[in-house]
Coordinates of C-alpha atoms and ligand atoms in Angstrom, one line a residue:
M15 CA 30.9 8.6 -11.7
P16 CA 28.1 8.8 -10.2
A17 CA 25.1 7.2 -11.2
D18 CA 22.6 9.6 -12.7
P19 CA 19.5 9.4 -11.2
A20 CA 16.7 9.4 -14.4
A21 CA 18.5 6.4 -15.7
E22 CA 18.7 4.9 -12.0
A23 CA 14.3 6.3 -11.6
A24 CA 14.4 4.5 -14.6
R25 CA 15.0 0.6 -13.7
R26 CA 12.7 1.2 -10.4
R27 CA 9.6 0.0 -10.0
T28 CA 8.2 0.9 -6.4
F29 CA 4.7 -1.3 -6.1
A30 CA 2.4 -2.5 -3.4
I31 CA 0.1 -5.5 -3.9
I32 CA -4.0 -4.9 -2.8
S33 CA -6.1 -7.5 -2.5
H34 CA -9.2 -9.1 0.0
P35 CA -7.5 -10.7 2.7
D36 CA -7.0 -14.1 2.5
A37 CA -6.4 -13.7 -1.8
G38 CA -2.4 -14.5 -1.5
K39 CA -1.4 -11.4 -1.0
T40 CA 1.6 -12.7 1.7
T41 CA 1.9 -15.9 -0.6
L42 CA 2.4 -13.5 -3.5
T43 CA 4.5 -11.8 -1.8
E44 CA 7.3 -14.3 -1.0
S45 CA 6.7 -16.1 -4.1
L46 CA 7.6 -12.9 -5.9
L47 CA 10.9 -12.4 -3.3
L48 CA 12.1 -15.5 -4.7
A49 CA 11.8 -14.7 -8.0
G50 CA 13.7 -11.7 -8.0
G51 CA 16.3 -13.3 -6.2
A52 CA 15.5 -11.5 -3.2
I53 CA 15.1 -14.7 -0.5
H54 CA 16.5 -18.2 -0.2
L55 CA 13.6 -21.0 0.7
A56 CA 12.8 -24.5 0.6
G57 CA 9.8 -26.3 -0.7
V58 CA 7.1 -26.1 0.1
V59 CA 6.0 -28.3 2.6
A60 CA 9.3 -27.7 4.0
A61 CA 8.6 -23.9 4.8
R62 CA 5.4 -24.8 6.6
G63 CA 7.3 -26.9 8.6
Q64 CA 9.5 -26.8 11.6
A65 CA 12.6 -25.8 10.0
R66 CA 12.1 -22.7 9.2
R67 CA 9.8 -20.0 11.3
T68 CA 8.8 -19.1 7.2
K69 CA 7.5 -15.1 7.2
S70 CA 4.2 -15.0 5.6
D71 CA 3.6 -16.6 9.6
W72 CA 5.4 -13.6 10.9
M73 CA 5.0 -11.5 7.9
K74 CA 0.6 -12.1 9.0
I75 CA 1.0 -11.8 13.1
E76 CA 2.8 -8.3 12.1
R77 CA -0.2 -8.2 10.9
E78 CA -2.9 -9.2 12.5
R79 CA -0.8 -7.0 14.9
G80 CA -1.4 -3.8 12.7
I81 CA 1.5 -2.7 12.5
S82 CA 4.7 -4.6 9.6
V83 CA 7.8 -3.8 10.5
S84 CA 11.6 -4.2 8.5
A85 CA 8.8 -5.6 6.0
S86 CA 7.2 -2.9 5.0
V87 CA 9.1 -2.4 1.7
M88 CA 11.7 -4.9 0.2
T89 CA 14.1 -4.4 -2.5
F90 CA 15.3 -6.7 -5.1
E91 CA 16.9 -6.7 -8.3
H92 CA 16.0 -8.6 -11.2
A93 CA 16.5 -8.4 -15.1
G94 CA 18.6 -5.4 -14.0
L95 CA 15.7 -3.4 -12.5
V96 CA 15.0 -2.9 -8.9
F97 CA 11.9 -3.5 -7.9
N98 CA 10.2 -2.0 -4.3
L99 CA 7.5 -3.9 -3.2
L100 CA 5.4 -1.5 -0.6
D101 CA 3.7 -4.0 2.1
T102 CA -0.1 -2.9 2.9
P103 CA -1.5 -4.0 6.0
G104 CA -3.9 -6.6 5.1
H105 CA -7.2 -6.4 7.4
E106 CA -10.5 -6.3 6.8
D107 CA -10.9 -3.7 8.4
F108 CA -8.7 -1.4 6.9
S109 CA -6.3 1.6 8.2
E110 CA -5.1 4.8 6.7
D111 CA -1.8 3.0 6.9
T112 CA -3.1 1.2 3.6
Y113 CA -4.2 4.1 1.9
R114 CA -0.5 6.2 2.4
T115 CA 1.7 3.3 1.3
L116 CA -0.5 3.5 -2.0
T117 CA 0.9 7.7 -1.9
A118 CA 3.8 6.1 -2.8
A119 CA 3.5 2.8 -5.2
D120 CA 3.8 4.1 -8.9
S121 CA 1.7 1.3 -9.6
A122 CA 0.2 -1.6 -7.4
V123 CA -0.8 -4.8 -8.4
M124 CA -4.1 -6.6 -7.8
V125 CA -4.5 -9.9 -6.5
L126 CA -8.0 -11.5 -7.2
D127 CA -8.4 -15.2 -5.8
A128 CA -10.0 -17.0 -9.3
A129 CA -12.5 -18.7 -7.3
K130 CA -13.7 -15.0 -5.9
G131 CA -13.0 -12.1 -7.9
I132 CA -13.3 -8.8 -6.2
E133 CA -14.1 -8.9 -2.9
P134 CA -15.1 -6.0 -0.7
Q135 CA -12.0 -5.6 0.6
T136 CA -10.5 -5.4 -3.5
L137 CA -13.0 -2.7 -4.3
K138 CA -12.1 -0.3 -1.5
L139 CA -8.2 -0.2 -2.8
F140 CA -9.6 0.2 -6.0
E141 CA -11.2 3.2 -5.3
V142 CA -7.1 4.7 -3.4
C143 CA -5.7 3.9 -6.8
R144 CA -8.3 5.7 -8.9
L145 CA -8.0 7.9 -7.1
R146 CA -4.3 8.5 -7.5
D147 CA -4.2 7.4 -11.1
I148 CA -1.8 4.3 -10.0
P149 CA -2.1 1.4 -12.9
I150 CA -3.3 -1.4 -12.1
T151 CA -1.5 -4.9 -12.9
T152 CA -4.2 -8.2 -12.4
F153 CA -3.1 -11.2 -10.7
I154 CA -5.6 -14.1 -10.7
N155 CA -4.7 -16.5 -8.4
K156 CA -5.4 -20.1 -7.4
M157 CA -5.5 -20.9 -10.2
D158 CA -4.5 -24.7 -9.3
R159 CA -8.5 -24.9 -7.5
E160 CA -11.2 -24.7 -9.3
A161 CA -11.7 -21.2 -10.8
Q162 CA -14.2 -19.2 -12.0
D163 CA -14.7 -19.4 -15.6
P164 CA -12.2 -16.2 -16.6
F165 CA -14.7 -14.6 -18.8
A166 CA -16.8 -14.2 -16.0
L167 CA -13.5 -12.5 -13.6
L168 CA -13.1 -10.7 -16.5
D169 CA -16.4 -9.5 -16.8
E170 CA -16.7 -9.1 -13.6
I171 CA -13.9 -6.6 -13.1
H172 CA -14.7 -4.3 -16.3
S173 CA -18.1 -4.0 -14.8
K174 CA -17.6 -3.0 -11.3
L175 CA -14.3 -1.8 -11.7
A176 CA -15.7 0.4 -15.0
M177 CA -11.3 -0.6 -15.8
D178 CA -10.7 -2.8 -19.8
T179 CA -9.6 -5.9 -19.6
A180 CA -6.4 -7.2 -21.7
P181 CA -5.4 -10.8 -21.1
M182 CA -2.3 -11.2 -20.9
Y183 CA -2.0 -15.0 -21.2
W184 CA -5.3 -17.6 -21.2
P185 CA -5.5 -20.5 -19.0
A186 CA -6.1 -23.8 -19.7
A187 CA -8.7 -25.1 -17.3
S188 CA -8.3 -24.6 -13.3
G189 CA -8.1 -26.9 -10.2
Q190 CA -7.5 -30.7 -11.0
R191 CA -7.9 -30.3 -14.9
F192 CA -4.8 -27.2 -15.0
A193 CA -3.1 -27.6 -17.6
G194 CA -0.8 -24.1 -17.8
M195 CA -1.2 -21.5 -20.0
L196 CA -1.0 -19.3 -23.2
D197 CA 0.7 -16.7 -23.5
L198 CA -1.8 -14.7 -25.8
V199 CA 1.1 -12.3 -27.1
R200 CA 4.1 -15.0 -28.3
D201 CA 1.6 -17.6 -28.8
E202 CA 3.1 -19.9 -26.7
F203 CA 2.3 -22.2 -24.7
V204 CA 3.9 -22.4 -20.9
P205 CA 2.5 -26.0 -19.3
F206 CA 1.7 -26.0 -15.7
R207 CA 3.6 -28.4 -13.0
R208 CA 2.9 -29.2 -9.9
L209 CA 6.3 -28.7 -7.2
E210 CA 7.2 -32.0 -6.0
A211 CA 7.4 -32.2 -2.2
G212 CA 10.4 -29.7 -0.4
E213 CA 11.2 -28.7 -4.0
Q214 CA 12.8 -25.9 -5.1
G215 CA 12.3 -22.3 -7.0
F216 CA 9.6 -22.6 -9.6
A217 CA 7.3 -25.0 -11.8
S218 CA 7.1 -23.1 -15.0
Q219 CA 8.0 -25.4 -17.9
E220 CA 10.4 -24.7 -21.1
R221 CA 7.3 -23.0 -23.6
Q222 CA 6.1 -24.4 -26.2
R223 CA 5.7 -22.4 -30.0
R224 CA 2.5 -22.8 -31.7
G225 CA 3.6 -24.8 -34.5
A226 CA 6.2 -26.7 -32.9
N227 CA 6.0 -30.6 -32.3
N228 CA 5.2 -31.0 -28.6
F229 CA 3.1 -28.0 -28.6
L230 CA 0.0 -28.6 -26.1
N231 CA 1.4 -31.8 -26.3
G232 CA 0.7 -33.3 -22.7
I233 CA -2.4 -32.2 -21.7
A234 CA -6.1 -34.0 -21.7
D235 CA -7.8 -33.5 -24.7
D236 CA -11.6 -31.2 -23.6
V237 CA -9.1 -29.2 -21.8
R238 CA -7.0 -28.6 -24.9
A239 CA -9.8 -28.4 -27.7
E240 CA -11.6 -25.4 -25.0
L241 CA -8.4 -23.6 -24.0
E242 CA -8.1 -23.0 -28.5
E243 CA -11.3 -21.8 -28.3
T244 CA -12.0 -20.0 -25.6
S245 CA -8.4 -18.5 -26.2
E246 CA -9.5 -17.7 -29.4
L247 CA -12.8 -16.0 -27.7
A248 CA -10.8 -14.3 -25.7
R249 CA -7.9 -12.5 -28.2
Q250 CA -11.0 -11.1 -30.8
G251 CA -13.6 -10.2 -28.1
L252 CA -11.4 -8.3 -25.5
P253 CA -9.0 -5.3 -25.8
A254 CA -5.8 -5.8 -26.3
F255 CA -2.5 -4.2 -24.6
D256 CA -2.6 -0.9 -25.1
I257 CA 0.2 0.6 -22.9
N258 CA -0.3 4.0 -22.7
A259 CA -4.4 2.6 -21.2
F260 CA -2.5 0.9 -19.1
R261 CA -0.7 4.5 -18.0
E262 CA -3.6 5.9 -17.4
G263 CA -5.6 3.6 -15.5
H264 CA -8.2 2.4 -17.6
L265 CA -6.7 -0.9 -18.6
T266 CA -5.4 -3.0 -16.2
P267 CA -3.6 -6.3 -18.1
V268 CA -4.5 -9.5 -16.3
Y269 CA -2.1 -12.7 -15.6
F270 CA -2.9 -16.0 -14.2
G271 CA -0.9 -18.1 -12.1
S272 CA -1.0 -20.1 -7.8
A273 CA 1.3 -18.3 -5.7
L274 CA 1.8 -20.5 -3.5
R275 CA 2.7 -23.6 -6.5
R276 CA 4.8 -20.6 -7.4
F277 CA 3.2 -20.7 -11.3
G278 CA 2.9 -17.8 -13.1
V279 CA 4.9 -15.5 -11.0
L280 CA 7.8 -15.0 -13.3
E281 CA 5.1 -13.9 -15.7
L282 CA 3.5 -11.9 -14.2
L283 CA 7.1 -10.3 -12.9
A284 CA 7.7 -10.0 -16.2
G285 CA 5.0 -8.1 -16.7
L286 CA 6.1 -5.1 -14.4
A287 CA 9.5 -5.6 -15.6
E288 CA 8.1 -4.7 -19.4
H289 CA 5.2 -2.1 -18.5
A290 CA 4.4 -0.8 -15.4
P291 CA 5.0 2.8 -15.1
S292 CA 9.0 4.4 -13.2
P293 CA 8.8 7.1 -11.0
K294 CA 6.8 10.1 -12.4
A295 CA 6.6 13.5 -12.0
Q296 CA 5.5 14.1 -8.9
K297 CA 2.6 18.2 -8.1
A298 CA 3.8 19.6 -6.3
L299 CA 4.4 23.1 -5.0
I300 CA 7.9 24.8 -5.0
K301 CA 7.9 28.5 -3.4
G302 CA 4.1 28.5 -3.0
G303 CA 3.9 28.5 -6.8
A304 CA 3.0 25.4 -8.9
A305 CA 5.5 23.0 -10.1
E306 CA 6.7 19.3 -10.7
V307 CA 9.5 17.5 -10.0
A308 CA 10.8 15.2 -12.2
P309 CA 13.1 12.6 -10.5
S310 CA 15.9 14.1 -12.6
R311 CA 16.2 17.3 -11.0
E312 CA 18.5 17.7 -8.9
D313 CA 17.3 18.5 -5.8
V314 CA 16.7 15.3 -3.6
T315 CA 13.2 15.3 -3.2
G316 CA 10.3 12.9 -1.5
F317 CA 7.8 12.4 1.7
I318 CA 7.1 10.6 4.8
F319 CA 4.3 8.4 3.7
K320 CA 4.7 6.4 7.0
I321 CA 6.3 6.9 10.2
Q322 CA 7.0 4.1 12.3
A323 CA 7.8 4.0 16.3
N324 CA 9.9 1.5 18.1
M325 CA 10.7 -0.8 15.9
D326 CA 13.1 -2.0 18.0
P327 CA 11.4 -1.7 21.7
K328 CA 14.3 -1.1 23.1
H329 CA 14.5 2.0 21.7
R330 CA 12.0 5.0 21.4
D331 CA 13.1 5.8 17.7
R332 CA 11.5 5.9 15.2
V333 CA 11.7 5.4 11.6
G334 CA 9.7 7.3 8.7
F335 CA 9.9 6.1 6.0
F336 CA 11.0 8.3 3.0
R337 CA 9.9 8.0 -0.8
I338 CA 12.4 9.3 -2.7
C339 CA 11.0 11.7 -5.5
S340 CA 13.7 13.7 -7.3
G341 CA 17.6 13.3 -7.3
R342 CA 20.3 11.0 -5.9
F343 CA 20.5 10.4 -2.5
Q344 CA 24.1 10.2 -0.9
R345 CA 24.6 9.6 3.6
G346 CA 24.9 11.8 5.4
M347 CA 22.9 14.7 3.4
T348 CA 20.9 17.0 5.2
L349 CA 17.2 17.7 4.4
K350 CA 14.8 20.1 5.3
T351 CA 11.1 20.7 5.6
A352 CA 9.3 24.4 4.0
A353 CA 9.8 25.5 7.4
G354 CA 12.3 24.6 7.0
K355 CA 13.0 21.6 9.8
G356 CA 17.2 19.9 9.0
F357 CA 17.5 15.9 9.5
N358 CA 20.2 14.9 8.5
V359 CA 20.6 11.6 7.2
H360 CA 23.6 10.1 9.0
N361 CA 21.7 6.0 8.9
P362 CA 19.7 6.4 6.2
L363 CA 17.8 2.6 6.5
M364 CA 17.3 0.5 2.9
F365 CA 15.0 -2.7 2.5
L366 CA 16.7 -5.7 1.1
A367 CA 13.8 -8.6 1.3
Q368 CA 14.3 -9.0 5.1
E369 CA 17.3 -7.3 6.4
R370 CA 17.2 -3.8 6.9
E371 CA 20.7 -2.6 5.7
I372 CA 22.2 1.3 5.8
A373 CA 21.9 2.2 2.3
D374 CA 25.0 4.8 1.0
E375 CA 22.7 6.0 -1.9
A376 CA 19.3 5.8 -3.4
F377 CA 17.5 6.7 -6.5
P378 CA 13.6 8.5 -7.3
G379 CA 11.6 5.4 -6.3
D380 CA 13.8 4.0 -3.3
V381 CA 12.1 4.5 0.1
I382 CA 14.6 5.5 2.9
G383 CA 14.3 4.7 6.5
I384 CA 15.3 7.7 8.6
P385 CA 15.7 7.0 12.0
S386 CA 14.3 10.2 14.1
H387 CA 13.4 10.9 17.6
G388 CA 9.9 12.7 16.7
G389 CA 10.0 15.4 14.8
L390 CA 8.7 14.3 11.5
R391 CA 5.1 13.8 10.4
V392 CA 3.0 12.1 8.1
G393 CA 3.5 13.3 4.9
D394 CA 6.0 15.6 5.1
S395 CA 8.3 16.8 2.5
L396 CA 11.2 17.2 3.0
S397 CA 14.1 18.5 -0.1
Q398 CA 18.1 19.7 0.4
S399 CA 17.0 22.7 -0.4
G400 CA 13.8 23.3 1.7
D401 CA 11.7 24.3 -0.8
V402 CA 10.1 21.6 -2.1
V403 CA 6.5 20.9 -0.6
F404 CA 4.8 17.6 -2.6
Q405 CA 0.3 17.8 -2.9
G406 CA -1.9 15.0 -2.8
I407 CA -1.1 13.2 0.7
P408 CA -3.1 13.0 2.4
N409 CA -4.8 12.6 6.5
F410 CA -8.2 11.2 5.9
A411 CA -11.6 12.2 8.4
P412 CA -12.1 9.2 10.7
E413 CA -15.3 7.0 11.1
I414 CA -15.8 6.2 14.3
L415 CA -14.8 8.4 16.6
K416 CA -14.2 7.6 20.7
R417 CA -13.1 9.4 24.6
V418 CA -10.4 8.2 25.5
R419 CA -9.3 7.8 29.4
V420 CA -6.9 5.8 31.5
R421 CA -7.6 4.1 34.0
D422 CA -5.2 5.2 36.5
P423 CA -6.0 8.6 36.6
L424 CA -2.5 9.4 37.4
K425 CA -1.4 8.6 34.4
Q426 CA -3.3 11.4 32.2
K427 CA -0.4 13.7 31.1
H428 CA 1.0 9.9 30.6
L429 CA -1.9 9.5 28.2
R430 CA -1.8 12.3 26.3
K431 CA 1.5 11.7 24.8
A432 CA 1.5 8.9 24.4
L433 CA -1.6 9.5 22.4
E434 CA -0.2 12.1 20.3
A435 CA 2.8 9.3 19.6
L436 CA 0.7 7.1 18.0
G437 CA -1.0 9.8 16.0
E438 CA 2.3 11.8 15.0
E439 CA 2.7 7.9 13.4
G440 CA -0.1 8.4 12.2
V441 CA -1.9 4.8 14.1
T442 CA -4.7 7.2 15.4
Q443 CA -6.0 11.0 14.5
V444 CA -6.0 12.4 18.4
F445 CA -8.1 15.8 19.2
K446 CA -7.9 17.5 21.1
P447 CA -11.3 19.5 22.4
V448 CA -11.3 23.5 23.2
H449 CA -13.3 23.4 26.2
G450 CA -11.1 20.7 28.3
G451 CA -12.6 16.9 28.5
D452 CA -11.1 13.8 27.5
L453 CA -9.3 13.6 24.3
V454 CA -11.1 12.2 21.5
V455 CA -9.8 9.6 19.1
G456 CA -10.9 8.9 15.6
A457 CA -9.3 6.0 13.0
V458 CA -10.7 5.1 9.6
G459 CA -12.2 1.6 10.8
A460 CA -12.9 -0.2 14.5
L461 CA -9.7 -2.3 13.9
Q462 CA -7.0 0.3 14.8
F463 CA -8.5 0.5 18.2
D464 CA -7.8 -2.9 19.2
V465 CA -4.4 -2.0 18.1
L466 CA -4.1 1.0 20.0
D467 CA -5.1 -0.7 22.8
E468 CA -2.5 -3.4 22.3
R469 CA 0.1 -0.5 21.3
M470 CA -0.9 1.5 24.7
K471 CA -0.3 -1.3 26.9
A472 CA 3.2 -3.5 25.5
E473 CA 4.8 0.5 24.9
Y474 CA 4.0 2.1 27.3
G475 CA 2.2 0.3 29.9
L476 CA -1.2 2.2 30.1
E477 CA -4.8 1.2 30.5
V478 CA -7.3 2.8 28.3
I479 CA -10.3 2.2 28.3
F480 CA -12.6 4.2 25.0
E481 CA -15.8 5.5 25.9
T482 CA -18.7 6.2 22.9
S483 CA -18.1 9.9 22.6
P484 CA -21.3 12.5 21.3
Y485 CA -19.5 12.8 17.5
Q486 CA -19.8 11.2 14.3
A487 CA -17.5 13.1 11.9
A488 CA -14.6 14.6 12.0
R489 CA -14.2 17.7 9.8
W490 CA -11.0 19.8 9.0
V491 CA -12.1 23.4 8.5
S492 CA -10.9 26.3 7.2
A493 CA -11.8 29.6 4.6
E494 CA -10.1 32.4 2.5
S495 CA -10.2 35.1 6.0
R496 CA -8.5 34.3 9.0
A497 CA -12.0 36.2 10.3
D498 CA -14.2 34.4 9.1
L499 CA -12.1 30.6 10.3
E500 CA -12.3 32.9 13.6
A501 CA -15.8 33.8 13.5
F502 CA -17.1 29.9 12.9
V503 CA -15.2 29.1 15.4
D504 CA -15.6 30.9 18.3
K505 CA -19.4 30.7 18.2
S506 CA -19.1 26.2 18.4
K507 CA -16.3 26.0 21.1
A508 CA -17.7 23.5 21.8
Q509 CA -17.9 21.6 19.3
M510 CA -14.8 22.1 18.1
A511 CA -10.9 20.3 19.0
E512 CA -7.5 20.6 18.0
D513 CA -5.4 18.0 15.9
V514 CA -1.7 17.7 16.8
D515 CA -0.6 20.2 14.5
N516 CA -3.3 22.7 16.4
A517 CA -5.1 22.6 13.2
P518 CA -8.7 23.8 14.1
V519 CA -11.7 20.4 13.5
Y520 CA -14.8 20.6 13.8
L521 CA -16.2 17.5 15.3
G522 CA -20.2 16.8 14.6
K523 CA -22.5 14.4 15.7
S524 CA -23.8 13.0 12.7
A525 CA -23.5 13.8 9.2
W526 CA -26.0 14.9 8.7
E527 CA -25.4 18.0 11.1
I528 CA -21.7 18.9 9.1
G529 CA -24.1 19.3 6.4
Y530 CA -26.2 22.0 8.3
V531 CA -23.9 23.2 9.7
Q532 CA -21.5 23.7 6.3
E533 CA -24.6 25.0 4.7
R534 CA -24.9 28.0 7.5
N535 CA -21.4 28.9 6.8
P536 CA -20.5 28.9 3.6
K537 CA -17.1 31.1 3.9
V538 CA -15.7 27.6 6.1
R539 CA -14.1 24.4 4.3
F540 CA -15.2 21.2 5.9
S541 CA -13.1 19.4 4.6
A542 CA -12.7 15.0 5.0
A543 CA -8.9 15.1 4.5
K544 CA -6.2 17.2 5.9
E545 CA -3.2 17.6 3.4
R546 CA 0.0 18.0 5.2
A547 CA 1.8 21.8 4.5
A548 CA 4.7 21.4 5.0
Ligands
GDP14 P1 -3.6 -13.2 2.6 O1 -4.2 -12.9 3.2 O2 -3.9 -12.3 0.7 O3 -2.1 -12.3 2.3 O4 -3.1 -14.6 1.8 P2 -2.1 -15.8 2.0 O5 -1.6 -15.6 1.1 O6 -2.0 -16.0 3.8 O7 -3.1 -16.9 1.4 C1 -4.2 -17.2 2.1 C2 -4.3 -19.0 1.9 O8 -4.1 -19.6 0.4 C3 -3.2 -19.8 1.9 O9 -4.1 -21.0 3.5 C4 -2.2 -20.0 1.7 O10 -1.2 -20.9 1.6 C5 -3.4 -19.8 0.7 N1 -3.4 -19.8 -1.0 C6 -2.5 -18.6 -1.9 N2 -2.5 -18.8 -2.8 C7 -2.9 -20.0 -2.9 C8 -2.4 -20.7 -4.7 O11 -2.2 -20.2 -5.8 N3 -3.2 -21.6 -4.5 C9 -3.8 -22.1 -3.4 N4 -4.7 -23.5 -3.6 N5 -3.8 -21.8 -1.8 C10 -2.5 -20.5 -1.7

């Protein structure tokens, strides 16, 4: 009997990790994959050596390039569940890629450095999660180092993120004195032990139940006294876990541990298994009417949240990352955009840890890679019926705009093509001024230009020059009536451009100017995000 999409969806946990650089996202990813049995690695020390080209190094390199290749999605099975971990590139200076990846996640794990608490990027990413009502599980990492007081950390989360914090565990000291953590729900102590050099597996030891002879045995008296006192305060003073408040994004369960020492990771994974949401119904338009697409819907539906070109530099292939929202996907199916464009998916890719494999079937919550030679766009909704358009997968207005030229004037056409390809992929946004002249490229962060520069060189052999543009902001424009829009476009020609889909975009010289123009043209909508129609 074929598997039932609703039952399969119920055992999916599709999540992303958000953090500030260096908080430990890569290390935690590795630890989770190890916990899920998706990878096997030698001990911590051996992993640093030559014996194994460490996965974290490899991921870092990709991250530094601003792209992640097969690491974009990692799937592993654990405790009867299928976990899909979506990789969000973690730059100081992050790109739309990160935002978009979060559109495909059902929940997020927020990793904090226990010594640093909430850092700027954590905050930005958190805001995206909030925008989308994505529930967040918190992992306070690096407890094996001197940490801030846990009350102070939770207080910071509470005040900066306006979210209740429910500690699931409570740490016994930190740094050299770190002794383990108390499970506040079951009232059991999980002792911490440092891994031996080269030791495989996890550092967790047998749990000690309150009342048993060994409870809190072997930890220093002062640490024990402190744990008993502070954990009691935490129990009384902080909210208890409430699944509804969590699912609605008002409360975050908090776990403690050390990704590097592989401590607390199994507990985090158990928490995700127990509480993190499985795929839920998604807002969509079906034949133009508002609707919800539940995972149980027979029609296979989903959307493209990322396009990766040139995964294999030898072939100019492109892979669209397709998040499935409903139905039972089977290899060979034809999926259609609402505009009627069909894609026959002969060779879908699945991402089992590091290996790309051909998928025979996939379910809601899963991500498959759809190879194509162009034609797919970020934000495209695909379905068997061709009737469904998902809502809310935006393109963000770039915050930095530059003019771009190619060093060799004979390669002007080439430049255009390459930029358009990278634009489709979402690496950058490309605007073509209506009046002609140099193309304008836009990015959400400055680092996107470095990535662009490097990729133009490496993949297209083009040396490009970015120059300051007179523009500081771009807004997609629309209006109820076509005539109103045309009138505006007509009189604003000098500052009008088109994006890759030929949608009209107003290029403003300053935020102030946009405000001014907006006021003078009340019938025109100026939008900082463009939602793709189909
Ligand atoms: P990312 O930038 O968030 O991916 O962070 P990484 O996973 O690359 O970690 C940044 C640094 O912190 C690396 O040197 C890690 O070895 C170190 N690190 C990560 N987790 C822990 C931890 O639990 N304890 C300690 N002491 N160091 C850690």
